[in-house]
Amino acid sequence: MNIADRTAPARAVTAQTADLTVVGGAGHVGVPLVLSFAAQGLTVNINDLNTASLDTLRSGRVPFIERGADVLLTKALADQRLFFTSKPSEISTKGPVIVTIGTPVDEFLNPVRRVIQDCVDPLLPHMRDGQLLILRSTLFPGTTDWIDAHIRRQGRDLKIAFCPERIVQGHGVEELSKMPQIVSGLTPDAEEEAAALFRSVAPELVILTPMEAEFAKLFNNAYRYIEFAITNQFYLIARSAGLDYGKILQGMKHNYPRAKGIPTPGFAAGPCLVKDTMQLLAFARNEFALGNAAIMVNEGLPLHIVSDLRRDFDLGSMTVGLLGMAFKAESDDPRASLSYKLKNALANHARAVLTTDPLVTNDPSLLPLDEVISRSDLLILCTPHRCYKDADLKGKPVVDIWGLLENANVVY
Ligand SMILES: NC(=O)c1ccc[n+]([C@@H]2O[C@H](COP(=O)([O-])OP(=O)(O)OC[C@H]3O[C@@H](n4cnc5c(N)ncnc54)[C@H](O)[C@@H]3O)[C@@H](O)[C@H]2O)c1
């Protein structure tokens, strides 16, 4: 692909001749990436199995909360820079194919490398030799080399690059233009072509080998996850001593630069941090003591809350209302949210558990906030959405581990 061509009128272009294809392009990583390239004048083939999300995008709506995406989507559609396809046979053969599909861990906490192979295999007959395949999903170390060997065994000769995504979900559009982009290629020409592409959206490139890049991404996420775990562990220790951790944390951080980055305690989960820590754990043959401990602490936090509440309240006679089911504040994404772990744990002990979230749209069991407040005997702030800060909780007792609520009847 010639980046210099990008101001050419998009009208003559088809899905098969778009400047690049993003496979998984309707997902949380795909959408901001697609829109960032389109904003630079590139034509993009959004290839995704999820036809409902493709239809939503085609109609000018973003399927989930992504700041700044609506404006870019409107412009990209008006400029006819986007193409929507759902079959491997419909990808473009002109430029790079970027893969941004999900990379889960299985029920034994092992990475499922097969999902990458299952995605790439059907693409191969529709790619030309010499075409660039950029893996952008978070990968178990060694996967880029492994997929290259797998492709070569079939007598195919693609250029392979690994360029991990490091955005914070919901802020991808904003961050892609500000954050350095890690680029790695299995050959110098793969690396150079991937670098040329990402130079069009990123302010700076960091060149690593694929294996280094795979680790860099996992280390970034595991480090963040451990940061949340340590503050959660401090919280539990302070609580067991009968102290207010929020007050201690404020004291620790006040004008003390080395403590500036300590996060507030709270639920730390979601689709990436815990899963990526597990990938490292699996790579290290379970000898990643800090990662292991972080999972125990973060995943254990809702269980500690339940056991403390069982001690302090007669839960069996109470209806408990959970405020916020998304995995983090101002997000509509409930994937791997600890709010659901808490809900399940409470269901064994409380008379009833009610849930609400103003942003999550795909959980039919959610109720309006007012109803949850009025029907509940005890509330738990699970996700610190801004809207809860000033909500009238009608004096109901509330659990607030985040320290968000100022004028509420906080009992824990
Ligand atoms: N969510 C984030 O903020 C974030 C940040 C950095 C990295 N990552 C990593 O990026 C990857 C994607 O995460 P996500 O949150 O965007 O997932 P997602 O589920 O939101 O999006 C994945 C998309 O891929 C599509 N898809 C799956 N298999 C496909 C196939 N064979 N062909 C075409 N489309 C297919 C799905 O329909 C979905 O739209 C994961 O590896 C994740 O760990 C995510």
Coordinates of C-alpha atoms and ligand atoms in Angstrom, one line a residue:
M1 CA 0.0 0.0 0.0
N2 CA 1.2 3.4 -0.8
I3 CA 0.3 5.8 2.0
A4 CA 0.9 8.7 -0.3
D5 CA -2.2 7.6 -2.3
R6 CA -4.5 8.2 0.6
T7 CA -6.0 11.4 -0.6
A8 CA -7.3 9.7 -3.8
P9 CA -11.1 9.7 -4.1
A10 CA -12.6 6.8 -2.3
R11 CA -15.4 6.4 -4.8
A12 CA -13.6 4.1 -7.2
V13 CA -12.5 1.8 -4.4
T14 CA -14.3 -1.5 -3.5
A15 CA -14.1 -3.7 -0.4
Q16 CA -11.5 -5.9 -2.3
T17 CA -9.3 -2.9 -3.2
A18 CA -9.5 -1.0 0.1
D19 CA -6.2 0.2 1.4
L20 CA -6.4 -2.3 4.3
T21 CA -8.7 -4.8 6.0
V22 CA -9.3 -5.1 9.7
V23 CA -10.5 -8.6 10.7
G24 CA -12.5 -8.2 13.9
G25 CA -12.9 -4.5 12.8
A26 CA -16.3 -4.1 14.5
G27 CA -14.9 -4.9 18.0
H28 CA -13.6 -2.7 20.7
V29 CA -10.1 -2.7 19.4
G30 CA -11.1 -2.8 15.7
V31 CA -13.4 0.2 15.7
P32 CA -11.1 3.0 16.9
L33 CA -8.3 1.6 14.8
V34 CA -10.5 1.5 11.6
L35 CA -11.7 5.0 12.3
S36 CA -8.2 6.4 13.0
F37 CA -6.9 5.0 9.6
A38 CA -10.0 6.3 7.8
A39 CA -9.4 9.8 9.4
Q40 CA -6.0 9.7 7.7
G41 CA -7.7 9.2 4.4
L42 CA -7.3 5.5 4.1
T43 CA -10.1 3.2 2.8
V44 CA -10.8 0.4 5.2
N45 CA -12.5 -3.0 4.8
I46 CA -14.2 -3.8 8.2
N47 CA -14.4 -7.6 8.1
D48 CA -16.3 -9.1 11.1
L49 CA -18.4 -12.1 11.8
N50 CA -20.8 -10.0 13.9
T51 CA -23.2 -8.7 11.2
A52 CA -25.3 -6.9 13.8
S53 CA -22.3 -4.7 14.8
L54 CA -21.5 -4.2 11.1
D55 CA -25.1 -3.0 10.5
T56 CA -24.9 -0.7 13.4
L57 CA -21.7 0.9 12.1
R58 CA -23.1 1.1 8.6
S59 CA -26.0 3.0 10.0
G60 CA -23.7 5.6 11.5
R61 CA -23.9 4.4 15.1
V62 CA -21.0 3.0 17.2
P63 CA -22.0 -0.3 18.9
F64 CA -20.4 0.6 22.2
I65 CA -19.0 3.6 24.1
E66 CA -15.9 4.9 22.4
R67 CA -15.1 8.6 22.9
G68 CA -14.8 10.6 19.8
A69 CA -15.8 7.7 17.5
D70 CA -19.2 9.1 16.4
V71 CA -17.7 12.1 14.7
L72 CA -15.1 10.1 12.9
L73 CA -17.6 7.4 11.8
T74 CA -19.9 10.1 10.3
K75 CA -17.1 11.6 8.4
A76 CA -15.7 8.2 7.2
L77 CA -19.1 7.1 6.0
A78 CA -19.7 10.4 4.2
D79 CA -16.3 10.1 2.5
Q80 CA -17.1 6.5 1.5
R81 CA -13.9 5.2 3.2
L82 CA -15.5 2.2 4.9
F83 CA -16.5 -1.2 3.5
F84 CA -18.4 -3.8 5.5
T85 CA -17.8 -7.5 5.0
S86 CA -18.3 -10.6 7.0
K87 CA -16.7 -13.4 5.0
P88 CA -13.0 -14.2 4.7
S89 CA -13.4 -14.3 0.9
E90 CA -14.3 -10.6 1.0
I91 CA -11.1 -9.1 2.3
S92 CA -9.0 -6.7 0.3
T93 CA -5.9 -8.0 -1.5
K94 CA -4.5 -4.6 -1.9
G95 CA -3.0 -3.7 1.5
P96 CA -2.3 -5.1 5.0
V97 CA -4.8 -7.4 6.8
I98 CA -4.9 -6.6 10.5
V99 CA -6.3 -9.2 12.9
T100 CA -8.0 -7.8 16.1
I101 CA -10.1 -10.7 17.2
G102 CA -10.5 -11.7 20.9
T103 CA -7.9 -14.1 22.4
P104 CA -9.5 -15.8 25.4
V105 CA -8.1 -18.2 28.0
D106 CA -9.9 -21.5 28.4
E107 CA -11.6 -23.1 31.4
F108 CA -8.1 -24.3 32.5
L109 CA -6.8 -20.7 32.3
N110 CA -4.6 -21.6 29.3
P111 CA -4.5 -19.4 26.2
V112 CA -6.6 -20.7 23.2
R113 CA -4.0 -20.3 20.4
R114 CA -6.5 -22.2 18.1
V115 CA -8.7 -19.0 17.7
I116 CA -5.9 -17.3 15.8
Q117 CA -5.4 -20.3 13.6
D118 CA -9.1 -20.6 13.0
C119 CA -9.3 -17.0 12.0
V120 CA -6.2 -17.0 9.7
D121 CA -6.8 -20.3 7.9
P122 CA -9.9 -19.2 6.0
L123 CA -8.2 -15.9 5.1
L124 CA -5.2 -17.6 3.5
P125 CA -6.8 -18.6 0.2
H126 CA -7.9 -15.0 -0.3
M127 CA -4.5 -13.3 0.5
R128 CA -1.8 -12.9 -2.1
D129 CA 1.8 -14.0 -1.5
G130 CA 3.8 -11.1 -0.2
Q131 CA 0.7 -9.5 1.4
L132 CA 1.2 -8.2 5.0
L133 CA -0.6 -9.9 7.8
I134 CA -0.5 -7.8 11.0
L135 CA -1.5 -9.6 14.2
R136 CA -2.8 -7.0 16.7
S137 CA -4.7 -9.1 19.2
T138 CA -2.9 -9.8 22.5
L139 CA -0.9 -13.0 21.9
F140 CA 0.6 -15.7 24.0
P141 CA 4.4 -15.4 23.6
G142 CA 5.6 -17.2 20.5
T143 CA 2.3 -17.1 18.6
T144 CA 3.6 -14.8 15.9
D145 CA 6.4 -17.2 15.1
W146 CA 4.1 -20.2 15.4
I147 CA 1.5 -18.7 13.0
D148 CA 4.3 -17.9 10.5
A149 CA 5.5 -21.5 10.6
H150 CA 1.9 -22.7 10.2
I151 CA 1.4 -20.5 7.1
R152 CA 4.8 -21.5 5.6
R153 CA 3.9 -25.2 6.1
Q154 CA 1.1 -24.6 3.7
G155 CA 3.5 -23.3 1.1
R156 CA 2.4 -19.7 1.5
D157 CA 4.7 -16.7 1.8
L158 CA 3.1 -13.8 3.7
K159 CA 4.8 -11.0 5.5
I160 CA 4.0 -11.3 9.2
A161 CA 4.0 -8.5 11.8
F162 CA 2.8 -8.2 15.3
C163 CA 1.7 -4.7 16.5
P164 CA -0.1 -5.0 19.8
E165 CA -3.0 -2.7 20.8
R166 CA -2.4 -0.9 24.1
I167 CA -5.4 1.5 24.2
V168 CA -7.6 1.8 27.3
Q169 CA -11.0 0.6 26.2
G170 CA -13.3 3.5 25.4
H171 CA -10.5 5.9 24.8
G172 CA -8.9 4.3 21.7
V173 CA -9.5 7.1 19.2
E174 CA -7.9 9.6 21.5
E175 CA -5.0 7.3 22.6
L176 CA -4.0 6.0 19.2
S177 CA -3.0 9.4 18.1
K178 CA -1.0 10.1 21.3
M179 CA 0.6 6.8 22.3
P180 CA 3.8 5.2 20.9
Q181 CA 3.0 2.2 18.7
I182 CA 4.9 -1.0 19.2
V183 CA 5.8 -2.5 15.8
S184 CA 7.5 -5.8 15.2
G185 CA 8.0 -7.9 12.0
L186 CA 9.3 -11.4 11.3
T187 CA 11.3 -9.9 8.4
P188 CA 12.7 -6.5 7.7
D189 CA 10.2 -5.8 5.0
A190 CA 7.3 -6.9 7.2
E191 CA 8.5 -4.6 9.9
E192 CA 9.0 -1.7 7.5
E193 CA 5.6 -2.0 5.9
A194 CA 3.8 -2.3 9.3
A195 CA 5.9 0.7 10.5
A196 CA 4.9 2.8 7.4
L197 CA 1.2 2.0 8.1
F198 CA 1.3 2.9 11.8
R199 CA 3.4 6.0 11.2
S200 CA 0.2 7.4 9.6
V201 CA -1.7 7.3 13.0
A202 CA 0.8 7.1 15.8
P203 CA 3.2 9.9 16.9
E204 CA 6.1 7.5 17.6
L205 CA 7.0 3.9 16.9
V206 CA 8.8 1.5 19.1
I207 CA 10.5 -1.3 17.2
L208 CA 10.9 -4.7 19.0
T209 CA 11.1 -8.3 17.8
P210 CA 7.8 -10.1 17.8
M211 CA 8.5 -12.1 20.9
E212 CA 9.6 -9.0 22.7
A213 CA 6.5 -7.2 21.6
E214 CA 4.3 -10.1 22.7
F215 CA 5.9 -9.9 26.2
A216 CA 5.8 -6.1 26.3
K217 CA 2.0 -6.1 25.8
L218 CA 1.5 -8.8 28.5
F219 CA 3.9 -7.2 30.9
N220 CA 2.1 -3.8 30.4
N221 CA -1.2 -5.4 31.3
A222 CA 0.0 -7.6 34.1
Y223 CA 1.8 -4.7 35.7
R224 CA -1.4 -2.6 35.7
Y225 CA -3.3 -5.6 37.1
I226 CA -0.7 -6.0 39.9
E227 CA -1.0 -2.2 40.7
F228 CA -4.7 -2.7 41.3
A229 CA -4.1 -5.8 43.4
I230 CA -1.7 -4.1 45.7
T231 CA -4.0 -1.3 46.5
N232 CA -6.8 -3.8 47.0
Q233 CA -4.7 -5.8 49.3
F234 CA -3.8 -2.6 51.3
Y235 CA -7.5 -1.9 51.5
L236 CA -8.2 -5.3 53.0
I237 CA -5.3 -5.1 55.5
A238 CA -6.4 -1.6 56.6
R239 CA -10.0 -2.8 56.9
S240 CA -9.0 -5.7 59.0
A241 CA -7.2 -3.3 61.3
G242 CA -10.5 -1.3 61.6
L243 CA -9.0 1.7 59.6
D244 CA -10.2 3.8 56.7
Y245 CA -7.9 3.0 53.8
G246 CA -9.2 5.9 51.8
K247 CA -7.9 8.3 54.4
I248 CA -4.6 6.5 54.6
L249 CA -4.2 6.5 50.8
Q250 CA -4.9 10.3 50.7
G251 CA -2.2 10.7 53.3
M252 CA 0.3 8.5 51.5
K253 CA -0.2 10.4 48.2
H254 CA -0.4 14.0 49.4
N255 CA 2.5 15.8 47.8
Y256 CA 4.5 12.6 47.7
P257 CA 5.5 12.0 44.1
R258 CA 6.5 8.3 44.5
A259 CA 3.0 7.4 45.6
K260 CA 1.2 9.4 43.0
G261 CA 0.3 6.4 40.8
I262 CA -1.3 4.2 43.4
P263 CA -4.9 3.6 42.3
T264 CA -7.9 3.7 44.5
P265 CA -9.2 0.2 45.6
G266 CA -12.0 -1.3 43.6
F267 CA -13.0 -4.1 41.3
A268 CA -10.3 -4.8 38.7
A269 CA -11.2 -7.2 36.0
G270 CA -12.6 -6.8 32.5
P271 CA -11.8 -8.5 29.2
C272 CA -8.0 -7.8 29.2
L273 CA -6.1 -7.4 32.5
V274 CA -6.9 -10.7 34.3
K275 CA -6.9 -12.7 31.0
D276 CA -3.4 -11.3 30.1
T277 CA -2.0 -12.0 33.5
M278 CA -3.3 -15.6 33.1
Q279 CA -1.5 -15.8 29.8
L280 CA 1.8 -14.8 31.4
L281 CA 1.1 -17.2 34.3
A282 CA 0.6 -20.0 31.7
F283 CA 3.8 -19.1 29.9
A284 CA 5.7 -19.1 33.2
R285 CA 4.4 -22.6 34.1
N286 CA 2.4 -21.0 36.9
E287 CA 5.6 -19.6 38.4
F288 CA 4.6 -16.0 38.3
A289 CA 4.1 -15.4 42.0
L290 CA 3.0 -11.8 41.7
G291 CA 0.6 -12.5 38.9
N292 CA -0.9 -15.4 40.9
A293 CA -1.2 -13.3 44.0
A294 CA -2.8 -10.4 42.0
I295 CA -5.5 -12.8 40.7
M296 CA -6.2 -14.1 44.2
V297 CA -6.5 -10.6 45.6
N298 CA -8.5 -8.9 42.8
E299 CA -10.8 -11.9 42.2
G300 CA -11.1 -12.4 46.0
L301 CA -12.3 -8.8 46.7
P302 CA -16.0 -9.4 46.0
L303 CA -15.9 -12.6 48.1
H304 CA -14.3 -10.7 51.0
I305 CA -17.2 -8.2 50.8
V306 CA -19.8 -10.9 50.9
S307 CA -18.2 -12.6 53.9
D308 CA -17.9 -9.3 55.8
L309 CA -21.6 -8.4 54.9
R310 CA -22.7 -11.8 56.1
R311 CA -21.0 -11.1 59.4
D312 CA -22.4 -7.6 59.8
F313 CA -26.0 -8.0 58.4
D314 CA -28.7 -10.6 58.3
L315 CA -28.4 -10.9 54.5
G316 CA -31.0 -13.7 54.3
S317 CA -33.7 -11.2 55.2
M318 CA -32.4 -8.4 52.9
T319 CA -32.7 -7.3 49.3
V320 CA -29.3 -6.1 48.0
G321 CA -29.0 -3.7 45.1
L322 CA -25.9 -3.5 43.0
L323 CA -25.1 -0.2 41.4
G324 CA -23.0 -0.6 38.2
M325 CA -22.5 -3.8 36.2
A326 CA -19.9 -2.7 33.6
F327 CA -16.4 -3.8 34.3
K328 CA -15.2 -0.2 34.8
A329 CA -16.5 3.3 35.2
E330 CA -18.2 5.1 32.2
S331 CA -18.1 1.9 30.2
D332 CA -21.0 -0.1 28.8
D333 CA -19.0 -3.3 28.7
P334 CA -20.0 -6.0 31.2
R335 CA -17.4 -8.6 30.0
A336 CA -15.6 -10.3 32.9
S337 CA -17.0 -7.7 35.3
L338 CA -16.6 -8.5 39.0
S339 CA -20.1 -7.0 39.6
Y340 CA -21.4 -10.3 38.2
K341 CA -19.1 -12.4 40.4
L342 CA -20.5 -10.4 43.4
K343 CA -24.0 -10.9 42.2
N344 CA -23.6 -14.7 42.0
A345 CA -21.9 -14.9 45.4
L346 CA -24.6 -12.8 47.0
A347 CA -27.4 -14.8 45.4
N348 CA -26.4 -17.7 47.8
H349 CA -27.0 -15.6 50.9
A350 CA -29.3 -12.6 50.3
R351 CA -33.1 -12.7 50.0
A352 CA -32.8 -11.1 46.6
V353 CA -30.2 -9.3 44.5
L354 CA -31.2 -6.5 42.1
T355 CA -28.9 -4.9 39.6
T356 CA -28.8 -1.6 37.7
D357 CA -26.5 0.2 35.3
P358 CA -27.3 3.2 33.1
L359 CA -24.8 2.3 30.4
V360 CA -25.0 -1.5 30.0
T361 CA -27.5 -2.3 27.3
N362 CA -27.2 -6.1 26.8
D363 CA -28.4 -7.4 30.2
P364 CA -32.3 -7.7 30.3
S365 CA -32.2 -8.3 34.1
L366 CA -31.1 -4.7 34.8
L367 CA -33.7 -2.4 36.5
P368 CA -34.0 1.4 36.7
L369 CA -31.9 3.0 39.4
D370 CA -34.9 4.4 41.3
E371 CA -36.5 1.0 41.5
V372 CA -33.3 -0.7 42.8
I373 CA -32.8 2.0 45.4
S374 CA -36.4 1.9 46.7
R375 CA -36.6 -1.9 46.8
S376 CA -33.2 -2.6 48.3
D377 CA -32.3 -2.8 52.0
L378 CA -28.6 -2.5 51.2
L379 CA -26.8 -1.0 48.2
I380 CA -23.3 -1.8 46.9
L381 CA -21.5 0.5 44.6
C382 CA -19.9 -1.9 42.2
T383 CA -18.9 0.4 39.2
P384 CA -18.1 4.0 40.1
H385 CA -20.0 5.6 37.2
R386 CA -20.0 9.4 37.7
C387 CA -23.8 9.5 37.8
Y388 CA -23.8 7.7 41.2
K389 CA -21.7 10.4 42.9
D390 CA -24.6 12.7 43.4
A391 CA -27.5 10.2 43.1
D392 CA -30.1 10.4 45.9
L393 CA -29.7 7.0 47.6
K394 CA -32.6 7.8 50.0
G395 CA -30.4 7.3 53.0
K396 CA -30.1 3.5 52.3
P397 CA -27.0 1.9 53.7
V398 CA -24.4 1.6 51.0
V399 CA -21.0 -0.2 50.5
D400 CA -18.5 2.0 48.8
I401 CA -15.0 0.6 48.5
W402 CA -14.1 3.2 45.9
G403 CA -14.6 6.2 48.1
L404 CA -16.8 7.9 45.5
L405 CA -19.9 8.7 47.4
E406 CA -19.8 11.8 49.5
N407 CA -23.2 12.4 51.0
A408 CA -24.4 8.8 51.4
N409 CA -25.0 6.5 54.3
V410 CA -21.7 4.6 53.7
V411 CA -21.6 1.5 56.0
Y412 CA -18.5 -0.2 54.5
Ligands
LIG1 N1 -10.7 -4.2 24.7 C1 -9.6 -3.5 24.8 O1 -9.6 -2.3 25.2 C2 -8.3 -4.1 24.3 C3 -7.2 -3.3 24.5 C4 -6.0 -3.8 24.0 C5 -5.9 -5.1 23.5 N2 -7.0 -5.8 23.4 C6 -6.9 -7.2 22.8 O2 -7.5 -7.0 21.5 C7 -8.1 -8.2 21.1 C8 -9.6 -7.9 20.8 O3 -10.3 -7.5 21.9 P1 -11.7 -6.7 21.8 O4 -12.0 -6.2 23.2 O5 -11.7 -5.8 20.7 O6 -12.6 -7.9 21.4 P2 -14.1 -7.8 20.9 O7 -14.8 -9.1 21.2 O8 -14.7 -6.5 21.3 O9 -13.9 -7.7 19.3 C9 -13.4 -8.8 18.5 C10 -14.2 -8.8 17.2 O10 -13.7 -9.8 16.4 C11 -14.8 -10.4 15.7 N3 -14.3 -11.7 15.3 C12 -14.0 -12.8 16.0 N4 -13.6 -13.8 15.2 C13 -13.6 -13.4 14.0 C14 -13.2 -13.9 12.7 N5 -12.7 -15.1 12.6 N6 -13.4 -13.1 11.6 C15 -13.9 -11.9 11.7 N7 -14.2 -11.3 12.9 C16 -14.1 -12.0 14.0 C17 -15.9 -10.4 16.7 O11 -17.2 -10.5 16.1 C18 -15.7 -9.1 17.4 O12 -16.5 -8.0 16.7 C19 -8.0 -9.2 22.3 O13 -6.8 -9.9 22.1 C20 -7.7 -8.3 23.5 O14 -7.0 -8.9 24.5 C21 -8.2 -5.4 23.8

